[in-house]
JSON list of C-alpha atoms in Angstrom, two decimals:
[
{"chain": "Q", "resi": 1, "resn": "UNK", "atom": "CA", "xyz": [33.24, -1.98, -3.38]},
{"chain": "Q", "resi": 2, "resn": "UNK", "atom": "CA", "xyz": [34.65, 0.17, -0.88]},
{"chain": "Q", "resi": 3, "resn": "UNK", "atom": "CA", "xyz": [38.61, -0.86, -2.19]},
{"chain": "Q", "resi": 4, "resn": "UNK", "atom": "CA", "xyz": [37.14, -0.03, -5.91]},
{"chain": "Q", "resi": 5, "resn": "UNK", "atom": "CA", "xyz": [35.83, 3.52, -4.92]},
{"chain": "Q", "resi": 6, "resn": "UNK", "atom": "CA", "xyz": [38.74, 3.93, -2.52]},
{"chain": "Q", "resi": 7, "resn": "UNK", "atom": "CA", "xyz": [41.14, 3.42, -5.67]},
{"chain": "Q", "resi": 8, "resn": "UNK", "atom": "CA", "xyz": [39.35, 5.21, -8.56]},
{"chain": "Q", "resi": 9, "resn": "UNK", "atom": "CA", "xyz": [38.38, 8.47, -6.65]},
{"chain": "Q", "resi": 10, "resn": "UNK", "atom": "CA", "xyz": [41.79, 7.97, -5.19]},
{"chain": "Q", "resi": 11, "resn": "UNK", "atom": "CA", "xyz": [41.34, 8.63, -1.60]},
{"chain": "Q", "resi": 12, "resn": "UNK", "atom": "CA", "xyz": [40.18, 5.88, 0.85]},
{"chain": "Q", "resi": 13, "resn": "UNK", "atom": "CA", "xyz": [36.61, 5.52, 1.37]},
{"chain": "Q", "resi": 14, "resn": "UNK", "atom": "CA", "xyz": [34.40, 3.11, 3.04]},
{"chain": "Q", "resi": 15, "resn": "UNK", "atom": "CA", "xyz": [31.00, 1.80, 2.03]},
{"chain": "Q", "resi": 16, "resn": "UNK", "atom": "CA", "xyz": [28.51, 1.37, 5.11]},
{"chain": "Q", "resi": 17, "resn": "UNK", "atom": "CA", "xyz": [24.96, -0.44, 4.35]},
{"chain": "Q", "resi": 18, "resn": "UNK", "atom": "CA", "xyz": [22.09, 1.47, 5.97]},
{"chain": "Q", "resi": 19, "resn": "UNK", "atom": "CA", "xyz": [18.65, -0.69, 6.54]},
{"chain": "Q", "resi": 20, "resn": "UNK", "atom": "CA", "xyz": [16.38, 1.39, 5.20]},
{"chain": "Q", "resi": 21, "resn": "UNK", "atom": "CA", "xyz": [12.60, 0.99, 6.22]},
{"chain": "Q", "resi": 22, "resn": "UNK", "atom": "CA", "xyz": [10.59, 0.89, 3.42]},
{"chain": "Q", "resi": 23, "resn": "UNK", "atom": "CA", "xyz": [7.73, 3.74, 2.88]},
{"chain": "Q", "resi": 24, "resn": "UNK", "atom": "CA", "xyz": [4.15, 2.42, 4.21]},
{"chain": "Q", "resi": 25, "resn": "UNK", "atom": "CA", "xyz": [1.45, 4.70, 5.47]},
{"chain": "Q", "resi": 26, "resn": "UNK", "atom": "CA", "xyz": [1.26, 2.70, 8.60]},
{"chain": "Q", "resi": 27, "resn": "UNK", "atom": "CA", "xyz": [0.87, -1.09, 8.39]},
{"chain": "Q", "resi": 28, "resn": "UNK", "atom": "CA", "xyz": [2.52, -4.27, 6.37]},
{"chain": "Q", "resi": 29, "resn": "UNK", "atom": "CA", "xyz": [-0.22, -4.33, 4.14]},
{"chain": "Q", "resi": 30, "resn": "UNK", "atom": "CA", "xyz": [-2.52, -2.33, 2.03]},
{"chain": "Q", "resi": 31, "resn": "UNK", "atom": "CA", "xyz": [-5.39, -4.56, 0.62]},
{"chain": "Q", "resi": 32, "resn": "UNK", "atom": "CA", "xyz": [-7.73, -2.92, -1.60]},
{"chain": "Q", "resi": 33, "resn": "UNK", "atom": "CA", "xyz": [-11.05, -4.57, -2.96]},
{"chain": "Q", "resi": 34, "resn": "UNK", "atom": "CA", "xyz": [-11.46, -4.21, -6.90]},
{"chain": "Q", "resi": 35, "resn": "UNK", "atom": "CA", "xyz": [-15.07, -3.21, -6.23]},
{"chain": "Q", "resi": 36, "resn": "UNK", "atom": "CA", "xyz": [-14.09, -0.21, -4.29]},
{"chain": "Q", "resi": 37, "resn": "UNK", "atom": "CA", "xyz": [-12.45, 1.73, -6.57]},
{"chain": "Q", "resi": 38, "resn": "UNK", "atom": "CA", "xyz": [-14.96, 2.70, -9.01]},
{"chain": "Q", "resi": 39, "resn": "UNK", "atom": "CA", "xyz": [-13.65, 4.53, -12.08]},
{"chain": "Q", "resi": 40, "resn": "UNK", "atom": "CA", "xyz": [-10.55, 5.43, -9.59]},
{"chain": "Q", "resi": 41, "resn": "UNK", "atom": "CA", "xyz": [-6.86, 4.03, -10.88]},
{"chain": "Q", "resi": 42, "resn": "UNK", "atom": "CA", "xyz": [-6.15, 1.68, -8.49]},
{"chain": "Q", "resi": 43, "resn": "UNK", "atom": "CA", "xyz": [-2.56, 3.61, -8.56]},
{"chain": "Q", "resi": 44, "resn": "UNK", "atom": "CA", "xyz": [-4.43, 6.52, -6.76]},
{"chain": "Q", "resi": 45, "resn": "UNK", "atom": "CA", "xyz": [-4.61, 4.58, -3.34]},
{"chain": "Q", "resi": 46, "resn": "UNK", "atom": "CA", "xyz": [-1.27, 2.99, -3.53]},
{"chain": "Q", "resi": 47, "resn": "UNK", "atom": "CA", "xyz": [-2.36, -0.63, -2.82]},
{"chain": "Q", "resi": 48, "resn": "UNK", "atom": "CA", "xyz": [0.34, -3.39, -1.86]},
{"chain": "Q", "resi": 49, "resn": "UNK", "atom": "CA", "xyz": [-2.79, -6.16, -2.72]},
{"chain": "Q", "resi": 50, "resn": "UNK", "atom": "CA", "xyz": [-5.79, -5.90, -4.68]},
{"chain": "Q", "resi": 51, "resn": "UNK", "atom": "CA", "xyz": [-8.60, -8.52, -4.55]},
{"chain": "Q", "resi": 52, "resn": "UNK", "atom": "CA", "xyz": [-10.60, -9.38, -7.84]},
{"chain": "Q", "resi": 53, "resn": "UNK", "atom": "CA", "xyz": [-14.99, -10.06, -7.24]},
{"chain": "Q", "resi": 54, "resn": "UNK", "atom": "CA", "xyz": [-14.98, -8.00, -3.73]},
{"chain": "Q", "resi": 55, "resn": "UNK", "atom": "CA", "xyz": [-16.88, -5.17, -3.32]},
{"chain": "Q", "resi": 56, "resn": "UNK", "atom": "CA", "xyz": [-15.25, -3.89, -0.12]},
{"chain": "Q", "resi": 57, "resn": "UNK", "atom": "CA", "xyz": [-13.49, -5.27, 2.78]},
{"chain": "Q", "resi": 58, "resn": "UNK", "atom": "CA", "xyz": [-15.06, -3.61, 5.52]},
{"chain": "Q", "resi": 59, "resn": "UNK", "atom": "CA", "xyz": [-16.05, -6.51, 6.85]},
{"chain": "Q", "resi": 60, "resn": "UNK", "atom": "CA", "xyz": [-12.57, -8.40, 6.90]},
{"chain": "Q", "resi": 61, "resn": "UNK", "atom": "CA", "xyz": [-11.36, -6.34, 9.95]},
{"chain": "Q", "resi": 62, "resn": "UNK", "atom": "CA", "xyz": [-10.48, -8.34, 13.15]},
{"chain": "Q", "resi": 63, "resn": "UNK", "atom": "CA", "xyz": [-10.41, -11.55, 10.44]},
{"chain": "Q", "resi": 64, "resn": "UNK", "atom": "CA", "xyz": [-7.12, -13.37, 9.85]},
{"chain": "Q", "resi": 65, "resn": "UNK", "atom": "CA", "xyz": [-6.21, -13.96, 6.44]},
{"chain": "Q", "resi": 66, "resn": "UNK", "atom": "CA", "xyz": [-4.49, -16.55, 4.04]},
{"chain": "Q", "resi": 67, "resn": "UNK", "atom": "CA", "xyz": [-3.28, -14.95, 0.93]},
{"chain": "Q", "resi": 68, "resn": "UNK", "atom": "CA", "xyz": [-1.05, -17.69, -0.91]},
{"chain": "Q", "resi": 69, "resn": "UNK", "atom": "CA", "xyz": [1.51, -18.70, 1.78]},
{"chain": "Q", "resi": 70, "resn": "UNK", "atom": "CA", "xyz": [1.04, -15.24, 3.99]},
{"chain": "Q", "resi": 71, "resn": "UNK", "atom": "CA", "xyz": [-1.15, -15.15, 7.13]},
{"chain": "Q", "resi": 72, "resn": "UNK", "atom": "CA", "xyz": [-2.08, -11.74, 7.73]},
{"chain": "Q", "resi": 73, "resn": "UNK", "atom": "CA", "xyz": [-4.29, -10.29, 10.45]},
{"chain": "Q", "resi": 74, "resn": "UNK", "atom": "CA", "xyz": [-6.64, -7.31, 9.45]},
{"chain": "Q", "resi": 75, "resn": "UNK", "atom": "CA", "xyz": [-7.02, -4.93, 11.51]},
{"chain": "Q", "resi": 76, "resn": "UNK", "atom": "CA", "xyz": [-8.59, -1.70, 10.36]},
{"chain": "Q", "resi": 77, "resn": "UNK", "atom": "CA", "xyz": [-10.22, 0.09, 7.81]},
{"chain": "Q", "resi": 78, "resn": "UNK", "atom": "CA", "xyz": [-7.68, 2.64, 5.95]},
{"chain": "Q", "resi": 79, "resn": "UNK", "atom": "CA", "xyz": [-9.08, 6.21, 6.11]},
{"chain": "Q", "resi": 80, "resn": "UNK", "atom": "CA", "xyz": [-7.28, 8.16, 3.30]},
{"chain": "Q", "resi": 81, "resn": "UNK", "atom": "CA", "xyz": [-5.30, 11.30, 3.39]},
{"chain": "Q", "resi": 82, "resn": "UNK", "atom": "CA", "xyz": [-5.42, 13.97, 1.08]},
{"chain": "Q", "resi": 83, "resn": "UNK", "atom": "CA", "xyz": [-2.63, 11.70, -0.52]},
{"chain": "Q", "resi": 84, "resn": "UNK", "atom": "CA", "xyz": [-5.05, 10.01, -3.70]},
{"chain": "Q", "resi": 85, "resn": "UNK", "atom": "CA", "xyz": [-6.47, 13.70, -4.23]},
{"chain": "Q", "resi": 86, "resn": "UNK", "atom": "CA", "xyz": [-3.05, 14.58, -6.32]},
{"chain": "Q", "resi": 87, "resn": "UNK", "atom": "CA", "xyz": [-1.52, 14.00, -9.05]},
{"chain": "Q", "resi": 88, "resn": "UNK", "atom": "CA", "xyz": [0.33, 10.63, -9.61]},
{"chain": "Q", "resi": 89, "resn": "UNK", "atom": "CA", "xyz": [1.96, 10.61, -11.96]},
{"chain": "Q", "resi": 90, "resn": "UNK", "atom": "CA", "xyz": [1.46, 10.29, -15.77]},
{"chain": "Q", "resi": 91, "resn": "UNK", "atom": "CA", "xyz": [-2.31, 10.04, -16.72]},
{"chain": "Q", "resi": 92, "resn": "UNK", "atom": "CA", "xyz": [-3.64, 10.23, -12.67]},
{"chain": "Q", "resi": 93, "resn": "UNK", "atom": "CA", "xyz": [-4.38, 14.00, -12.56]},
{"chain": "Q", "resi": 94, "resn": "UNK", "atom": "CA", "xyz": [-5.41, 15.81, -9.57]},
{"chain": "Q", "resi": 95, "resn": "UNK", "atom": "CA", "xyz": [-8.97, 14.77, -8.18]},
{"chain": "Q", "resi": 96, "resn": "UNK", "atom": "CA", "xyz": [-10.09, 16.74, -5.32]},
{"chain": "Q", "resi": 97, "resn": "UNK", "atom": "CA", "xyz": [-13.36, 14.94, -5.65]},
{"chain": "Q", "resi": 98, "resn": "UNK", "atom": "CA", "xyz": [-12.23, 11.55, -4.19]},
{"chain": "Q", "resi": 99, "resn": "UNK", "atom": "CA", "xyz": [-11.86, 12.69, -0.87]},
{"chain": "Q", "resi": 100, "resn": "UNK", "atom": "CA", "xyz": [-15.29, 14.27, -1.24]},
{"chain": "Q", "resi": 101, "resn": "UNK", "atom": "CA", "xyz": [-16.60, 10.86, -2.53]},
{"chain": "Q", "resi": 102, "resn": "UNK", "atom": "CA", "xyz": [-15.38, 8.92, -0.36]},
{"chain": "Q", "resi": 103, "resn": "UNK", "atom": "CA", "xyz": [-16.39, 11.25, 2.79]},
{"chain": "Q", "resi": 104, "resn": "UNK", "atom": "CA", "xyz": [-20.12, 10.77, 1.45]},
{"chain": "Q", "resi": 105, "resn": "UNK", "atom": "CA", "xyz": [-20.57, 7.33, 1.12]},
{"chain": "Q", "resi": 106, "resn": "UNK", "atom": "CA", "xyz": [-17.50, 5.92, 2.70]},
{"chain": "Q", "resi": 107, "resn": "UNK", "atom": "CA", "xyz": [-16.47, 7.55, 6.00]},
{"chain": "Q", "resi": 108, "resn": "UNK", "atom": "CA", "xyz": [-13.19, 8.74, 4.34]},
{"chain": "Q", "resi": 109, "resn": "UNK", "atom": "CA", "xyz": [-12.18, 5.02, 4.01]},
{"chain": "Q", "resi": 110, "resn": "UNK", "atom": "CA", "xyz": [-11.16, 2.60, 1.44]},
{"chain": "Q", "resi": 111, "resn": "UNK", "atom": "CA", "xyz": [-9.28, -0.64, 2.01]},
{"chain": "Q", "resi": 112, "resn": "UNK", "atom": "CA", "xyz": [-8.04, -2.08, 4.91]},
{"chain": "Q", "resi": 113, "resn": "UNK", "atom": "CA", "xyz": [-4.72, -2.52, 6.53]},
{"chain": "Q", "resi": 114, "resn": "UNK", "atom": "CA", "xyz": [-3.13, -5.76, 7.54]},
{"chain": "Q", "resi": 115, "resn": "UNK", "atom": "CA", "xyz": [0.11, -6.89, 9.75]},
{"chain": "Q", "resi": 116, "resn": "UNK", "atom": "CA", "xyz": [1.95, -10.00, 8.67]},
{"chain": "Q", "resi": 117, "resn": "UNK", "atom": "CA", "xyz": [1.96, -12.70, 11.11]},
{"chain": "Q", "resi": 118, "resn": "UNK", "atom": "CA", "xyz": [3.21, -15.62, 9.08]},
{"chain": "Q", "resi": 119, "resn": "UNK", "atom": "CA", "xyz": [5.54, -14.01, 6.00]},
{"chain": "Q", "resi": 120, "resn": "UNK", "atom": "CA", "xyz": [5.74, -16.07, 2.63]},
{"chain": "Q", "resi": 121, "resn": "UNK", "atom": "CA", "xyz": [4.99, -16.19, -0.99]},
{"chain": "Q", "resi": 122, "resn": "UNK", "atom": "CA", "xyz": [2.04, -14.21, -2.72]},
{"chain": "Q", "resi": 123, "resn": "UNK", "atom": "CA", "xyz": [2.09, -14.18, -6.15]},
{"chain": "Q", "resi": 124, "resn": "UNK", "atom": "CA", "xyz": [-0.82, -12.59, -8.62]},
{"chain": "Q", "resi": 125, "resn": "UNK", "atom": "CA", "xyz": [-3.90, -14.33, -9.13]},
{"chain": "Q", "resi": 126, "resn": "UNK", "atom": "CA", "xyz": [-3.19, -16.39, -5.27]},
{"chain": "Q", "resi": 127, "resn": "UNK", "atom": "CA", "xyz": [-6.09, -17.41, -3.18]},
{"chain": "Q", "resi": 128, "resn": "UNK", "atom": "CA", "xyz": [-7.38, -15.73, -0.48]},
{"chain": "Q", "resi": 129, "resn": "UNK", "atom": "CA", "xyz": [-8.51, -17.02, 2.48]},
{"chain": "Q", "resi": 130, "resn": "UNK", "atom": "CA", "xyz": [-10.37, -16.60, 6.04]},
{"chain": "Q", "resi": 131, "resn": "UNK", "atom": "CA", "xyz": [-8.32, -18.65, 8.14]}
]
């Protein structure tokens, strides 16, 4: 690539790969329990997982977790930023009521976050486990 660029902008250039940490709000994983969210898009909270016939997952922390081939340890509850109170995008307008919601009946939380111990496959619709 860097010979190609080098020759069509006609002066030599070279092509170094950055690793680039991927955005996360501070863990691996973001799990998310279907029964949390309400009439809420799920797209509001920015979930990496979300898990069908929960209604939280409070009490998951401290657990470790099988989802498909992934062993995951949970470790907290996620308290939200002002981040689901805008606008995301097409059809998920600006809520400022969420964070009130949630500060009533929730603590400000909603999900939990988990760090991969054992990395592998998890595909939609993959069992979950307490391991």
């Amino acid at each position: 690539a860097s010979a190609f660029l080098s020759q069509w902008l006609g002066r030599d250039v070279e092509i170094e790969l950055a690793r680039v940490a991927p955005y996360v709000d501070e863990a691996h994983l973001h799990l998310v329990a279907a029964g949390e969210l309400g009439d809420w898009d799920v797209r509001r909270f920015r979930p990496n997982v979300v898990v069908d016939g929960a209604r939280d997952l409070d009490d998951l922390v401290g657990a470790r977790l099988a989802l498909g081939s992934v062993v995951v340890d949970v470790y907290k509850r996620t308290k939200r930023c002002a981040m689901p109170t805008m606008r995301q995008g097409e059809g998920i307008e600006k809520d400022v009521s969420v964070l009130r919601t949630l500060a009533r009946g929730r603590d400000l939380r909603l999900g939990v976050y988990a760090q991969v111990v054992t990395p592998g496959r998890l595909d939609v619709g993959a069992s979950i486990t307490v391991v």
